[in-house]
Tab-separated table of C-alpha atoms in Angstrom:
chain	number	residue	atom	x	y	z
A	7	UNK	CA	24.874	-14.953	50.291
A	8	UNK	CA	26.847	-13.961	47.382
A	9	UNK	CA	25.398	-16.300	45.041
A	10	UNK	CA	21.745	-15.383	45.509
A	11	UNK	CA	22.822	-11.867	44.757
A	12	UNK	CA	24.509	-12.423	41.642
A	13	UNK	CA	21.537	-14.945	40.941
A	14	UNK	CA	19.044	-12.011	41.656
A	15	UNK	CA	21.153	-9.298	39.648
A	16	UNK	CA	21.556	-11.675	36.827
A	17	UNK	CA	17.002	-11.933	37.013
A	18	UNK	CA	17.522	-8.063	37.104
A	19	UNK	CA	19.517	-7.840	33.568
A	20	UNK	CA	17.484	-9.989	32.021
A	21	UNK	CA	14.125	-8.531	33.657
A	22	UNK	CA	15.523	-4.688	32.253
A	23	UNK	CA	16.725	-6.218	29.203
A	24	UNK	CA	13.267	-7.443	28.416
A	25	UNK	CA	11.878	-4.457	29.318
A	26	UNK	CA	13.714	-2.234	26.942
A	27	UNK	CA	12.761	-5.203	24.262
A	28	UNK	CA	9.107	-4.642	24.739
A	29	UNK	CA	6.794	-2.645	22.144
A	30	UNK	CA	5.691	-0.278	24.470
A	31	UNK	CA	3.229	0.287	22.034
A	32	UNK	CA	1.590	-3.169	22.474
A	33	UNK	CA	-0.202	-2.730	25.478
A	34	UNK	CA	-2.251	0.204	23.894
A	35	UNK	CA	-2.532	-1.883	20.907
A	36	UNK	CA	-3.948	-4.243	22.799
A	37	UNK	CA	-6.545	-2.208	24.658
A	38	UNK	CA	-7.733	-0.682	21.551
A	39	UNK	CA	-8.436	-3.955	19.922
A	40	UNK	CA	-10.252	-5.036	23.056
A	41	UNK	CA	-12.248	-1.645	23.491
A	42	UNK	CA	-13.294	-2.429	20.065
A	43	UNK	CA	-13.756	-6.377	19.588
A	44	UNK	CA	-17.921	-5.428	19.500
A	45	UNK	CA	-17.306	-4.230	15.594
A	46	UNK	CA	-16.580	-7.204	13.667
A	47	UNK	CA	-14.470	-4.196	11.315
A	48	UNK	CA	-12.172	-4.230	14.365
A	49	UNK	CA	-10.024	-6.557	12.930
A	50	UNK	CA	-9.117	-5.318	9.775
A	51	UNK	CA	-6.836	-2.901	9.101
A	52	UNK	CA	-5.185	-1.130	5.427
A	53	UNK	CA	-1.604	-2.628	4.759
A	54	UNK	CA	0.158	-0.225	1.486
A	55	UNK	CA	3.217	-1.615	0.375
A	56	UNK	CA	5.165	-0.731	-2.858
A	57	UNK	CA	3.635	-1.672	-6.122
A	58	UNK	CA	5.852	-2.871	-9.329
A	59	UNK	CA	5.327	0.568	-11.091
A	60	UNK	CA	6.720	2.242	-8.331
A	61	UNK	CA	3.417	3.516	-7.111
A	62	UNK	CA	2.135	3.296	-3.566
A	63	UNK	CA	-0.679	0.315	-3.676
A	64	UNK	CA	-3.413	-0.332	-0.346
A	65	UNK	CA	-5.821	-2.528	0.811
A	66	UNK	CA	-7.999	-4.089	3.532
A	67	UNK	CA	-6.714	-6.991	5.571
A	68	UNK	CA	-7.653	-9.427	8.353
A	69	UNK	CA	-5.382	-9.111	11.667
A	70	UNK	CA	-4.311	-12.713	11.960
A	71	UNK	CA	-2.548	-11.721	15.608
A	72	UNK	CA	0.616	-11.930	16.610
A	73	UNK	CA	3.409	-14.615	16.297
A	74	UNK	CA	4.083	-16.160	19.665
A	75	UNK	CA	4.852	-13.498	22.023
A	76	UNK	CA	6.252	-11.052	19.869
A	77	UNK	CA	5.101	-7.686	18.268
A	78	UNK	CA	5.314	-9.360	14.702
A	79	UNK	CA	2.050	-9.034	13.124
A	80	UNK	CA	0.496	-11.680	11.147
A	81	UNK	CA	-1.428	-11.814	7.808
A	82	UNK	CA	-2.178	-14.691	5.717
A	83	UNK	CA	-2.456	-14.415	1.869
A	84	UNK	CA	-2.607	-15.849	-1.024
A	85	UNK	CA	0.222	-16.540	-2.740
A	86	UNK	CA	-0.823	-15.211	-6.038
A	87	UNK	CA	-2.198	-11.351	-4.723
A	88	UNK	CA	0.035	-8.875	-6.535
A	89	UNK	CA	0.971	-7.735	-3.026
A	90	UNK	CA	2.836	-10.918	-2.318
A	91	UNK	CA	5.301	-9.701	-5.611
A	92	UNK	CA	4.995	-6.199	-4.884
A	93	UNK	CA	7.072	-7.244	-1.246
A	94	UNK	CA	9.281	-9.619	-3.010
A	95	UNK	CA	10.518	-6.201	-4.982
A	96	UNK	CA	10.406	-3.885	-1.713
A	97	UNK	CA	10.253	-5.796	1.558
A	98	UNK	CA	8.293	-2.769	3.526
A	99	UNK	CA	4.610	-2.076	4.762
A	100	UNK	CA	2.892	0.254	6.504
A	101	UNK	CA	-0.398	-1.071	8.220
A	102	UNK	CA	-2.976	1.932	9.251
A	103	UNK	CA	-5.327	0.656	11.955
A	104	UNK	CA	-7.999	3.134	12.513
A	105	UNK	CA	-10.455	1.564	15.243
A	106	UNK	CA	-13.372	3.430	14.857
A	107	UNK	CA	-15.324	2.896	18.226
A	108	UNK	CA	-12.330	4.293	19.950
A	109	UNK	CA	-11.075	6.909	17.776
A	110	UNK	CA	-7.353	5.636	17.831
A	111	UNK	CA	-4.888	5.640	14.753
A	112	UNK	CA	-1.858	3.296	14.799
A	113	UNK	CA	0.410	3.150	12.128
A	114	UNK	CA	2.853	0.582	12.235
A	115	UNK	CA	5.962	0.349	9.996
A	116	UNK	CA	8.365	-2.912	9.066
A	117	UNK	CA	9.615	-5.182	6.994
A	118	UNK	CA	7.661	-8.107	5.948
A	119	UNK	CA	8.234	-11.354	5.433
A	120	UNK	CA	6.921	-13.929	3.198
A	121	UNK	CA	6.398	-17.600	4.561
A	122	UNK	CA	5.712	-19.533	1.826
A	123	UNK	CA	5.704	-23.471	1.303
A	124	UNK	CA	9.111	-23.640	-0.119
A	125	UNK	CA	10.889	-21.623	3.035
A	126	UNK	CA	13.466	-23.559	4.189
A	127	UNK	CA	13.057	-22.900	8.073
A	128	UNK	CA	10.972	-25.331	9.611
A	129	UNK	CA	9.823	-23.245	12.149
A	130	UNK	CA	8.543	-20.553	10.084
A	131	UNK	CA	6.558	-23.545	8.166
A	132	UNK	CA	5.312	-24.488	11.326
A	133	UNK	CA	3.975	-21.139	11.852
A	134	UNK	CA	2.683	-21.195	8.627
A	135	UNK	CA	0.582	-24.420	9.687
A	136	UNK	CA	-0.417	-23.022	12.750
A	137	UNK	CA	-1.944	-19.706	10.669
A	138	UNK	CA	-3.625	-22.312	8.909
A	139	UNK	CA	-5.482	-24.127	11.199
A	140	UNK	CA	-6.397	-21.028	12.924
A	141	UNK	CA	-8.502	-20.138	10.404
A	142	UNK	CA	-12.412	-20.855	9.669
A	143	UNK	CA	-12.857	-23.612	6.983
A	144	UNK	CA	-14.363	-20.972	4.209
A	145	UNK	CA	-11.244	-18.809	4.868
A	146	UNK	CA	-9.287	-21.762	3.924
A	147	UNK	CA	-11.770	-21.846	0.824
A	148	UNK	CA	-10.938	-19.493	-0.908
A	149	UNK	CA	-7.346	-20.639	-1.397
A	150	UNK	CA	-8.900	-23.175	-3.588
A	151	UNK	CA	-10.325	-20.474	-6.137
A	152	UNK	CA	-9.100	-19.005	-9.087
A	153	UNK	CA	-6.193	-16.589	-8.934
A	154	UNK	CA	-7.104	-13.481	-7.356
A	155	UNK	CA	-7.124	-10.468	-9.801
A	156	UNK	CA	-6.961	-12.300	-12.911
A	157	UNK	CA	-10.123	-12.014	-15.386
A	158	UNK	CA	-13.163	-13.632	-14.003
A	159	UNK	CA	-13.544	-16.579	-16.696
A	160	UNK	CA	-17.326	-17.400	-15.430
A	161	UNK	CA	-19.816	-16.473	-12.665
A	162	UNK	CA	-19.492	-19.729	-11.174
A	163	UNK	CA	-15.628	-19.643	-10.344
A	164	UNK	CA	-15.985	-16.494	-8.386
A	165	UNK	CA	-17.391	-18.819	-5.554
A	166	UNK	CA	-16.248	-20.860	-3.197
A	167	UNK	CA	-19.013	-22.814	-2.824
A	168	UNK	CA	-17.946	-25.498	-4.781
A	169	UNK	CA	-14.773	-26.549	-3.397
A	170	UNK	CA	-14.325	-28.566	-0.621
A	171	UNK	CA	-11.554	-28.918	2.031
A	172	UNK	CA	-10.559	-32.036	4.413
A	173	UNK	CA	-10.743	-29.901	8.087
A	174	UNK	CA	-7.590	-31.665	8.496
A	175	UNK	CA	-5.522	-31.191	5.761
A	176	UNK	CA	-2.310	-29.074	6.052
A	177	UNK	CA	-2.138	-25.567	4.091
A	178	UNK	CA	-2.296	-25.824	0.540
A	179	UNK	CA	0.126	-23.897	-1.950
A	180	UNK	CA	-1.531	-20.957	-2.401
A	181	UNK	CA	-1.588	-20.178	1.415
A	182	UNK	CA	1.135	-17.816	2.264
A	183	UNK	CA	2.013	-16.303	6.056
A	184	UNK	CA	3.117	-12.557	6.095
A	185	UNK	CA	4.852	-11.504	8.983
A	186	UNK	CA	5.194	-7.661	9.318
A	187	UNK	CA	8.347	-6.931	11.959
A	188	UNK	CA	7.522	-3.031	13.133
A	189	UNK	CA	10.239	-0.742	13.518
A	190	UNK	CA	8.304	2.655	13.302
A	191	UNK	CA	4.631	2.965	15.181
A	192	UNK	CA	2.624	6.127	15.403
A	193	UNK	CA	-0.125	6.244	17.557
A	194	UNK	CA	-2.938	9.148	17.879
A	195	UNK	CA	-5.666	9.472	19.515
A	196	UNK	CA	-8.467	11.452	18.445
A	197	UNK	CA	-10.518	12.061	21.812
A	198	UNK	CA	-7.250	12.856	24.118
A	199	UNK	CA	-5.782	14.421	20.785
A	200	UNK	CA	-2.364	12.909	21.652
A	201	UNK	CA	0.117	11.471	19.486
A	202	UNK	CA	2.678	8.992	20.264
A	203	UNK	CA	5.832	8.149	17.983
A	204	UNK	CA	7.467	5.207	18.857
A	205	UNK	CA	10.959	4.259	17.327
A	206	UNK	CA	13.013	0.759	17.507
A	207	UNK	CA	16.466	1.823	17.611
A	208	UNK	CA	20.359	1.108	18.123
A	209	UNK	CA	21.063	2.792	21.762
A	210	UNK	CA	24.320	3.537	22.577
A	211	UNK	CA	25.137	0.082	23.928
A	212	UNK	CA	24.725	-1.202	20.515
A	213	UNK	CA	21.359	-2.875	21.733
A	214	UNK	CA	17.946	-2.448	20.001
A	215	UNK	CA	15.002	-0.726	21.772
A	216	UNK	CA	12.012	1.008	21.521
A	217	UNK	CA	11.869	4.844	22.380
A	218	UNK	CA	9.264	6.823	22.068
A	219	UNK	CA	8.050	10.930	22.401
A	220	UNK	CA	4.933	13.009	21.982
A	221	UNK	CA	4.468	14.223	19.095
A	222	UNK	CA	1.661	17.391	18.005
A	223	UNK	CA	-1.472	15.556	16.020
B	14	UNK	CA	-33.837	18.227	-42.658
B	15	UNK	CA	-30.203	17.540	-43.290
B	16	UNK	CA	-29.137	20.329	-40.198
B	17	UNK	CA	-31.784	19.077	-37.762
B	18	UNK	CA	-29.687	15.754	-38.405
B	19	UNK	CA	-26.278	16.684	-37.969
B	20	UNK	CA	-27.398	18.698	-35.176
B	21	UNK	CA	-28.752	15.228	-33.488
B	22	UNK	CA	-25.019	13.448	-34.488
B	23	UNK	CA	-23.502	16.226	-33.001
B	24	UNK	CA	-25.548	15.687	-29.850
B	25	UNK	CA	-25.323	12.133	-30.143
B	26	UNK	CA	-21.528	12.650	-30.374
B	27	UNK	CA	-20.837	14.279	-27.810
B	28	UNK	CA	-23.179	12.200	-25.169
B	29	UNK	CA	-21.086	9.264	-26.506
B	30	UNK	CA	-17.902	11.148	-25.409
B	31	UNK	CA	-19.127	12.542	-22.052
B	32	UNK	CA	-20.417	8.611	-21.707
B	33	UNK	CA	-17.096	7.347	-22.726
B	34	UNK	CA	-15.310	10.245	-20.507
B	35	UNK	CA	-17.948	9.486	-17.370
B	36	UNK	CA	-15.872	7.795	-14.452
B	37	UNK	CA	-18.379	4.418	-14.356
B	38	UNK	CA	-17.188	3.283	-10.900
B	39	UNK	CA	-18.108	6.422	-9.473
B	40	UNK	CA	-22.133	5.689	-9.651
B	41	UNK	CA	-21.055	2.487	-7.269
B	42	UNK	CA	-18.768	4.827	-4.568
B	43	UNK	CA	-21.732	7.583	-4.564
B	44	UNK	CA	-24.032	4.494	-3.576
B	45	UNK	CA	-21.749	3.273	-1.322
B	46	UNK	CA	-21.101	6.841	0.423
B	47	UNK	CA	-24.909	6.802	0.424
B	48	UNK	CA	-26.102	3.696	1.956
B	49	UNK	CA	-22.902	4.028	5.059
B	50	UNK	CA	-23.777	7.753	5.289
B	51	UNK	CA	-25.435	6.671	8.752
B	52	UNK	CA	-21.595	6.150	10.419
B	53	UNK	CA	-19.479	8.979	10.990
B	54	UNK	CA	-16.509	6.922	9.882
B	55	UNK	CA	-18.045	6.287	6.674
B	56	UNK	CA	-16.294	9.659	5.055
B	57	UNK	CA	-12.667	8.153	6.323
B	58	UNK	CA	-10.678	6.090	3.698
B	59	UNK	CA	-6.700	5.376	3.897
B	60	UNK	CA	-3.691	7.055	1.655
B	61	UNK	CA	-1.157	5.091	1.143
B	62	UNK	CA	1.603	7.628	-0.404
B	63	UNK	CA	5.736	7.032	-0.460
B	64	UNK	CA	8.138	7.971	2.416
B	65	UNK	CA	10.908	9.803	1.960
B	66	UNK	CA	12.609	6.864	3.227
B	67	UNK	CA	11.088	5.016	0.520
B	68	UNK	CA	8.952	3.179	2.026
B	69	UNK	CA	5.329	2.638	2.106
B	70	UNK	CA	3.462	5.287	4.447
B	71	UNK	CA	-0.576	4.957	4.908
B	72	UNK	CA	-2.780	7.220	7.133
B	73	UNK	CA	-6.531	7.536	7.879
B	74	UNK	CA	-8.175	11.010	5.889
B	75	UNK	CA	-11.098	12.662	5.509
B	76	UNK	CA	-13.019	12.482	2.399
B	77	UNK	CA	-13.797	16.452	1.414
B	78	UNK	CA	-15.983	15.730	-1.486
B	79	UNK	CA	-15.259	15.372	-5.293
B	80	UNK	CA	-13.527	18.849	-7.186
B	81	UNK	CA	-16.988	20.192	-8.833
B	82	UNK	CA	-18.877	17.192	-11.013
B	83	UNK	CA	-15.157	15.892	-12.065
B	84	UNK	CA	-14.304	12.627	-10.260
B	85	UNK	CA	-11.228	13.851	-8.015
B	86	UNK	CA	-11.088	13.704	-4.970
B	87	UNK	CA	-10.545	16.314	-2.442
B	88	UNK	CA	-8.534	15.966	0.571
B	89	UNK	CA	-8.119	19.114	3.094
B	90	UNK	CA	-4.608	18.828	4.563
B	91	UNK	CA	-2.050	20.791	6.705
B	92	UNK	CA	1.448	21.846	4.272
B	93	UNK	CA	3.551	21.257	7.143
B	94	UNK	CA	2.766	17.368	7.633
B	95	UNK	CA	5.291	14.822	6.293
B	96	UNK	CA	2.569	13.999	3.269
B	97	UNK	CA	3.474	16.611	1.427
B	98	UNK	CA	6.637	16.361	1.184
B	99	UNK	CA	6.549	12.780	0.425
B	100	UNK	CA	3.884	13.472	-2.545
B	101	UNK	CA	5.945	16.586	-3.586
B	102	UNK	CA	9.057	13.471	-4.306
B	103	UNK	CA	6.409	10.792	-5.379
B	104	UNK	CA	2.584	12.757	-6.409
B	105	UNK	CA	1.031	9.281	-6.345
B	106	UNK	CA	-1.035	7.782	-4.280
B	107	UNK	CA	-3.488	4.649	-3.309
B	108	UNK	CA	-6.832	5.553	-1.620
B	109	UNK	CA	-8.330	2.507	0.473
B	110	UNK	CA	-11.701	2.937	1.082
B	111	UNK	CA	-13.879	0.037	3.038
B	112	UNK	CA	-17.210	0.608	3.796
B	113	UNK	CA	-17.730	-1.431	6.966
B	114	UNK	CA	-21.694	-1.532	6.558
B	115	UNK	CA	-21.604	-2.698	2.832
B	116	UNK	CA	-18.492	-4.933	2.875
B	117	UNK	CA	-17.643	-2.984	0.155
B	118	UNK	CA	-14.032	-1.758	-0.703
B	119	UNK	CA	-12.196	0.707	-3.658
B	120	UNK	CA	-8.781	0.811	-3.532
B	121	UNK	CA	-8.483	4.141	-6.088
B	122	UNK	CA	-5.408	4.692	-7.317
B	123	UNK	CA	-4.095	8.420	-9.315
B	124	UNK	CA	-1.887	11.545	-9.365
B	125	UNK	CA	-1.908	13.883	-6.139
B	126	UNK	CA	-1.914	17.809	-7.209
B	127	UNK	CA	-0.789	19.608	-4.070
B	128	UNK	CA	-2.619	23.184	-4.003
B	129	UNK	CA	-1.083	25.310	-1.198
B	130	UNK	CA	-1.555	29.104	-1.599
B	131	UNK	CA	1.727	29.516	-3.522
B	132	UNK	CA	-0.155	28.157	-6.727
B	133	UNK	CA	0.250	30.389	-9.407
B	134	UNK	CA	-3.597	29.220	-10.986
B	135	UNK	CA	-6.196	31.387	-9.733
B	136	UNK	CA	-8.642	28.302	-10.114
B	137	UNK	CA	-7.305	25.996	-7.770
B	138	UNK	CA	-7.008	28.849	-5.747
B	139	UNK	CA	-10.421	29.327	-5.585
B	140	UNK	CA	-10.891	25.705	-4.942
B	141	UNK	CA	-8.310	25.991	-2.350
B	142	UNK	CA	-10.919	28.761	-0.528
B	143	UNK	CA	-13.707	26.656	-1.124
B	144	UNK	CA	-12.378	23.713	0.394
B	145	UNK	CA	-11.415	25.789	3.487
B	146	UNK	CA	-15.128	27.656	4.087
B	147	UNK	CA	-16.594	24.539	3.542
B	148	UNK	CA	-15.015	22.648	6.359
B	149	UNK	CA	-16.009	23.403	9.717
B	150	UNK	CA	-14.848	26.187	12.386
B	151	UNK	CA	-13.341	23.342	14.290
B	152	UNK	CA	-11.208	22.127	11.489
B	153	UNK	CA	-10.066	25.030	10.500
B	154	UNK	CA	-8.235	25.738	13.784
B	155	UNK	CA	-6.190	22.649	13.538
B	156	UNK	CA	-4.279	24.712	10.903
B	157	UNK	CA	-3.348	26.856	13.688
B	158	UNK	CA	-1.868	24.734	15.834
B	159	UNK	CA	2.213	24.056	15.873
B	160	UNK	CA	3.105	21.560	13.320
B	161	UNK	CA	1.920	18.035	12.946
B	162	UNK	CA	4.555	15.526	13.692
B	163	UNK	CA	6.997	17.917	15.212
B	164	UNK	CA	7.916	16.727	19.254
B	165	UNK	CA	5.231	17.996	21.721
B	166	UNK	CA	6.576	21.011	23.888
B	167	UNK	CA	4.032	21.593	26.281
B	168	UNK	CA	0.601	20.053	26.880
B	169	UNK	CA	-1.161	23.042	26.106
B	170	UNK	CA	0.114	23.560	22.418
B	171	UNK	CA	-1.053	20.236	21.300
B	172	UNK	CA	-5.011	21.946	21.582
B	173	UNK	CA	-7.016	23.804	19.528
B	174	UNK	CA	-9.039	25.582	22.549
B	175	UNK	CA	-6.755	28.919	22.533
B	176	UNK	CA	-6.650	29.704	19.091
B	177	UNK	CA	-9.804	31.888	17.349
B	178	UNK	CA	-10.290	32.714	14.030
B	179	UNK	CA	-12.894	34.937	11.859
B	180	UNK	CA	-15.689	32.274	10.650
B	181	UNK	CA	-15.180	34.622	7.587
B	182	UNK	CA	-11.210	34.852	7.361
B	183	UNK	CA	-9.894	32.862	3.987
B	184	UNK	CA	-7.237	29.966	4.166
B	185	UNK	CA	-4.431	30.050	6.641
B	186	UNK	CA	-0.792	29.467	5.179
B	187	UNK	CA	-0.802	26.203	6.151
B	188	UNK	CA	-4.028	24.510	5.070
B	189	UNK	CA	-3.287	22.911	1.414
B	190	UNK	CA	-5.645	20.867	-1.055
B	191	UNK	CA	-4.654	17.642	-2.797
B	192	UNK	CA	-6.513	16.162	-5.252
B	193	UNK	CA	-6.445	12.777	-6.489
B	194	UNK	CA	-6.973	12.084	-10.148
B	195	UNK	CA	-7.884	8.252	-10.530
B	196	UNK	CA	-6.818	6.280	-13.366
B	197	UNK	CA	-7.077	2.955	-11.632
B	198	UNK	CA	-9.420	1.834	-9.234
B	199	UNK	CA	-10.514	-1.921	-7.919
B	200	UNK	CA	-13.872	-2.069	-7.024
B	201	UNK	CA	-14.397	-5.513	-4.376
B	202	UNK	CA	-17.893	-6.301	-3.379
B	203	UNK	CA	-17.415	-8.992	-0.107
B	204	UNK	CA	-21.172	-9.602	-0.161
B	205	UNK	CA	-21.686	-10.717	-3.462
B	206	UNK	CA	-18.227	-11.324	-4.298
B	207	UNK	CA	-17.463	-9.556	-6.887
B	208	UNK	CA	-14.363	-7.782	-7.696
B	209	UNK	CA	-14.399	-4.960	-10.910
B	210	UNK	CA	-11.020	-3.346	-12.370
B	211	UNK	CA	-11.688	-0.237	-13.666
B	212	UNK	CA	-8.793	1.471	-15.995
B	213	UNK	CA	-8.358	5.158	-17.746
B	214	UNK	CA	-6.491	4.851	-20.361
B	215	UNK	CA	-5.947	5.722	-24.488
B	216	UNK	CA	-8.099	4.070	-26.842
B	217	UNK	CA	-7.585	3.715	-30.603
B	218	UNK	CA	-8.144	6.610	-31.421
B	219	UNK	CA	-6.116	8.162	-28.879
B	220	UNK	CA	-8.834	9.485	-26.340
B	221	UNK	CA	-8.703	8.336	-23.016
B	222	UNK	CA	-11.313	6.693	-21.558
B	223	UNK	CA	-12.598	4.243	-18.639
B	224	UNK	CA	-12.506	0.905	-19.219
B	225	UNK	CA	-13.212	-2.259	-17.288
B	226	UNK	CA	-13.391	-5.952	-16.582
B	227	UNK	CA	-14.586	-7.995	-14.191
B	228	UNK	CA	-11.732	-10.209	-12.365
B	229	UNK	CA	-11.343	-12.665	-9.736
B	230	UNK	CA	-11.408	-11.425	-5.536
């Protein structure tokens, strides 16, 4: 009798333990980008990081989902985009997700992380491969091209259409996995005109968890 | 003869130096605005400023129109929201704006000038007013409301429905105008893939002026 009760308290730490490790954001995440999976647009969002002149830089990406399980957000690049040495300087990005069908804001704040082919954990290389292969065949293209914005030499290396790619071969070295880790999401919505901030933090067990509070739009 | 002549120069002069002054990637954002002007969310682009924190910080923002026929661009915002502050430490900022009809994207990067209605010019004051009459009713009550970002005391103060104000009262306190003055701006075409860097900067002769080169997406 007293085993199965320790056994079923011991499901019950673990059960509240992974309770106060989930992104209580994620869920609403989630419904937003399947309210909005009609809009092709849906899936990109604006990542700014730091540039090298100490100026704030921005642009469009592809959602590339989540790793695993987690709340770590996915991106691949290539390896030459300035943005890929702008996080090397200042490890930080803010992705602003504006879903326009649904009229809801999330901006999500974190370090990032580079996964290169020379990073010495083979899981993360794994991951890499798995990014990879999860993406279309002309996606994989375009690692093939010229360095991205470097002087366009001539009209014809601008396209992709002259490359080709083995469906089965393994990333090539251009292709580089970012992984943003969020410590900092706000979300607002425009129709409800409510505003969520949501905060990964130490709690006075020394554990991490989210908290979050209403904030005024 | 000879005065009709340098009369012409002096024209011809100075077309050359409104030419050379003339913004040339602002012909492609006015088409752009143009040919999305059908979607609502065409007018929204994302600023990427710094944090106090120092980290990157990105939200979505109305477009408000350029400052008279200059090429800034005008962004109504409320004084009390963290932007502010963070542009009053760091007045730069990276505009990311992707039209999701065109596929096309400028990522415009400048100075912020923060006009609030301490601003000792009388000029940017009136642009100030300007910006607020021309912005709707609706709008303008947001700058009513208790301050953006603060924690939500009651479910009432978060809307706009109790507050009224004269259609014919002048700025609140807390409505303030940045402008963005671009000296940088990446122009990225996904349709025909093409990608344009545009640059203001000194030439030879010490004028400023646009430059710009095609480069690689």
């Amino acid at each position: 009798m007293y085993y199965f009760t320790e056994e079923f308290e011991e499901k019950i730490r673990c059960f509240t333990a992974a309770a106060a490790m989930a992104a209580p954001w994620k869920p609403l995440l989630l419904n937003a980008i399947q309210t909005n999976s009609n809009l092709k647009h849906s899936s990109f969002f604006q990542l700014a990081t730091i540039g090298s002149n100490g100026r704030p830089t921005n642009r469009t990406i592809v959602f590339r989902g989540f790793e695993n399980v987690s709340d770590r957000i996915q991106i691949n690049t290539d390896c030459r985009t300035s943005k890929v040495e702008e996080i090397k300087h200042c490890p930080f990005g803010e992705i602003c997700w504006y879903f326009t069908d649904s009229w809801e804001q999330f901006r999500i704040n974190g370090r990032v992380d580079i996964i290169d082919e020379s990073d010495p954990d083979p899981l993360k290389l794994q991951q890499r491969e798995k990014s990879w292969f999860a993406s279309s065949l002309k996606s994989r293209l375009q690692y093939l091209g010229p360095s991205p914005g470097l002087p366009c030499i001539s009209e014809e290396t601008s396209s992709s259409h002259e490359y080709s790619l083995d469906p089965s071969s393994g990333p090539v070295s251009a292709f580089c996995l970012l992984v943003l880790d969020p410590d900092q999401v706000d979300y607002l919505n425009l129709k409800s005109n409510e505003r969520i901030s949501f905060t990964y933090k130490q709690d006075g067990d020394g554990n991490k968890r989210w908290t979050s509070k209403k904030i005024n739009p």
